[in-house]
Structure formats: structure tokens, C-alpha cells
Amino acid sequence: MTSINRFYAKLPVWIKRFLQIILVIQEIIHIKVNLRNQKTLDDILRITFNSSFIRPIQITDEIKNLLLILDKAKPKVVLEIGTAGGDTLFLFSNIAHEEATLISVDLSQTIEKRILFRYIKKKSRKSI
């Protein structure tokens, strides 16, 4: 065990949690900056699947084909049941209509999800 690992192991739980939240916020800011300059579906998929925080469990080609269909439809309501980490909802939010209502249904609501959902929500969007 390295000295950093020993130091980290001795920290109180609340400090460890705080550090995890800081890392999540840092990753979301990094993704947001990258997406600002690149808005094609391939760019969104590349940035998302290369992220350490937002990484869908779906096979890239399968989710890409679904996103191509949804991108043409520009849905005004998106409902995801079983959101898990919010990764797929994140992808849906990038192709949905600008004023879309995004609905996420899951059994657990972690602080990481709340931070992610805050990013997903735009001024003109409703998130439930």
C-alpha cells in the first residue's frame, strides 16, 4: 500500500465522500467543455464512452442506432425506467428537443446522479 493510499484510508468517511463529489463535478465540467465544441452524434458518443464517470453499459453501435432514430424525432418527452448511473439519459438529453421533459425513474438516487441531472437540465427543460 502506498503512502497516499494509507493517508486516504485514514480520512473520515465524509471527507472521502466530499472528494468523490469534487471528482464527479470535475468530470462533468470536462464533458461539458468538450461537448460545447463538438455536437455531432459521433462526438457525443466518443466523449461519453471515453469518460470515467458517464459510460453507458450499452454496446456503442446499438445505442448509436437508437440515438440516430431519436435524433430525427427530437422527442419532447424522454422517459427512462431503470436509470442506473444516468449515462443513457445523458445521451438522450443531448439529442432530445430543446424544451424536452426528461423523466428518470429508478430505485436509488445518489448524489452523483443529482449532480449529473442538474447538468442535464437546461433552462427550457423540465427534469422529473
Coordinates of C-alpha atoms in Angstrom, one line a residue:
M1 CA 0.0 0.0 0.0
T2 CA 1.4 3.4 -1.0
S3 CA 1.7 6.3 1.4
I4 CA -1.2 8.1 -0.4
N5 CA -3.4 5.0 0.0
R6 CA -2.6 4.8 3.7
F7 CA -3.4 8.5 4.1
Y8 CA -6.7 8.2 2.2
A9 CA -7.7 5.1 4.3
K10 CA -7.3 7.2 7.5
L11 CA -9.6 10.0 6.3
P12 CA -13.1 10.3 7.7
V13 CA -15.9 9.0 5.5
W14 CA -17.4 12.4 5.0
I15 CA -14.1 13.7 3.6
K16 CA -13.8 10.7 1.2
R17 CA -17.3 11.4 0.0
F18 CA -16.6 15.1 -0.5
L19 CA -13.5 14.2 -2.6
Q20 CA -15.6 11.8 -4.7
I21 CA -18.2 14.6 -5.3
I22 CA -15.4 17.0 -6.4
L23 CA -14.1 14.4 -8.9
V24 CA -17.7 14.0 -10.3
I25 CA -18.1 17.7 -10.7
Q26 CA -14.7 18.0 -12.3
E27 CA -15.6 15.2 -14.8
I28 CA -18.9 16.8 -15.7
I29 CA -17.3 20.1 -16.3
H30 CA -14.7 18.4 -18.5
I31 CA -17.5 16.7 -20.5
K32 CA -19.5 20.0 -20.8
V33 CA -16.5 21.8 -22.1
N34 CA -15.8 19.1 -24.7
L35 CA -19.4 18.9 -25.8
R36 CA -19.6 22.7 -26.3
N37 CA -17.3 22.5 -29.3
Q38 CA -18.5 19.2 -30.7
K39 CA -22.1 18.4 -31.3
T40 CA -22.3 15.6 -33.8
L41 CA -23.7 12.3 -32.6
D42 CA -20.3 10.6 -33.1
D43 CA -18.6 13.3 -31.0
I44 CA -21.2 12.9 -28.2
L45 CA -20.7 9.1 -28.2
R46 CA -16.9 9.4 -28.2
I47 CA -16.8 11.8 -25.3
T48 CA -19.4 9.8 -23.4
F49 CA -17.8 6.4 -23.9
N50 CA -14.3 7.8 -23.1
S51 CA -15.5 9.3 -19.8
S52 CA -14.6 7.8 -16.5
F53 CA -17.9 9.0 -15.0
I54 CA -20.5 8.8 -17.8
R55 CA -20.1 5.5 -19.5
P56 CA -23.2 3.7 -20.8
I57 CA -23.3 -0.1 -20.5
Q58 CA -24.9 -0.5 -23.9
I59 CA -22.9 -1.6 -26.9
T60 CA -21.8 1.5 -28.8
D61 CA -23.3 0.6 -32.2
E62 CA -26.7 -0.4 -30.6
I63 CA -27.1 2.9 -28.6
K64 CA -25.9 4.8 -31.7
N65 CA -28.6 3.3 -33.9
L66 CA -31.3 4.2 -31.3
L67 CA -29.9 7.7 -30.9
L68 CA -30.0 8.2 -34.7
I69 CA -33.7 7.3 -34.7
L70 CA -34.4 9.6 -31.7
D71 CA -32.3 12.4 -33.2
K72 CA -34.6 12.6 -36.2
A73 CA -37.7 12.5 -34.0
K74 CA -36.4 15.1 -31.5
P75 CA -38.6 13.8 -28.7
K76 CA -40.3 16.3 -26.4
V77 CA -40.7 13.8 -23.6
V78 CA -38.0 11.2 -22.6
L79 CA -38.8 8.5 -20.1
E80 CA -36.1 6.2 -18.8
I81 CA -37.0 3.4 -16.5
G82 CA -34.1 2.0 -14.6
T83 CA -31.7 4.9 -15.0
A84 CA -28.7 3.3 -13.1
G85 CA -26.0 5.9 -13.4
G86 CA -27.9 8.2 -15.8
D87 CA -25.5 7.6 -18.7
T88 CA -28.1 6.8 -21.3
L89 CA -30.3 9.6 -20.0
F90 CA -27.3 11.9 -20.6
L91 CA -27.1 10.7 -24.2
F92 CA -30.9 11.2 -24.7
S93 CA -30.6 14.7 -23.2
N94 CA -28.1 15.7 -25.9
I95 CA -30.4 14.7 -28.8
A96 CA -33.9 15.5 -27.3
H97 CA -35.8 18.6 -28.2
E98 CA -34.5 21.8 -26.6
E99 CA -37.7 22.0 -24.5
A100 CA -38.0 18.3 -23.7
T101 CA -39.2 17.0 -20.4
L102 CA -36.8 14.4 -19.1
I103 CA -38.2 11.7 -16.7
S104 CA -35.9 9.4 -14.8
V105 CA -37.3 6.5 -12.8
D106 CA -35.0 4.5 -10.6
L107 CA -35.0 3.0 -7.1
S108 CA -31.9 4.8 -5.9
Q109 CA -30.9 8.5 -6.2
T110 CA -27.2 9.1 -5.5
I111 CA -25.6 12.4 -5.1
E112 CA -23.7 11.7 -8.3
K113 CA -27.0 11.3 -10.2
R114 CA -28.3 14.6 -8.7
I115 CA -25.2 16.4 -9.9
L116 CA -25.5 14.8 -13.4
F117 CA -29.2 15.7 -13.6
R118 CA -28.5 19.3 -12.7
Y119 CA -26.2 19.4 -15.7
I120 CA -28.6 17.7 -18.0
K121 CA -31.4 20.2 -17.1
K122 CA -31.5 23.3 -19.3
K123 CA -33.4 26.4 -18.6
S124 CA -36.1 25.5 -21.0
R125 CA -36.3 21.8 -19.9
K126 CA -38.2 20.1 -17.1
S127 CA -36.5 17.3 -15.2
I128 CA -38.6 14.9 -13.1

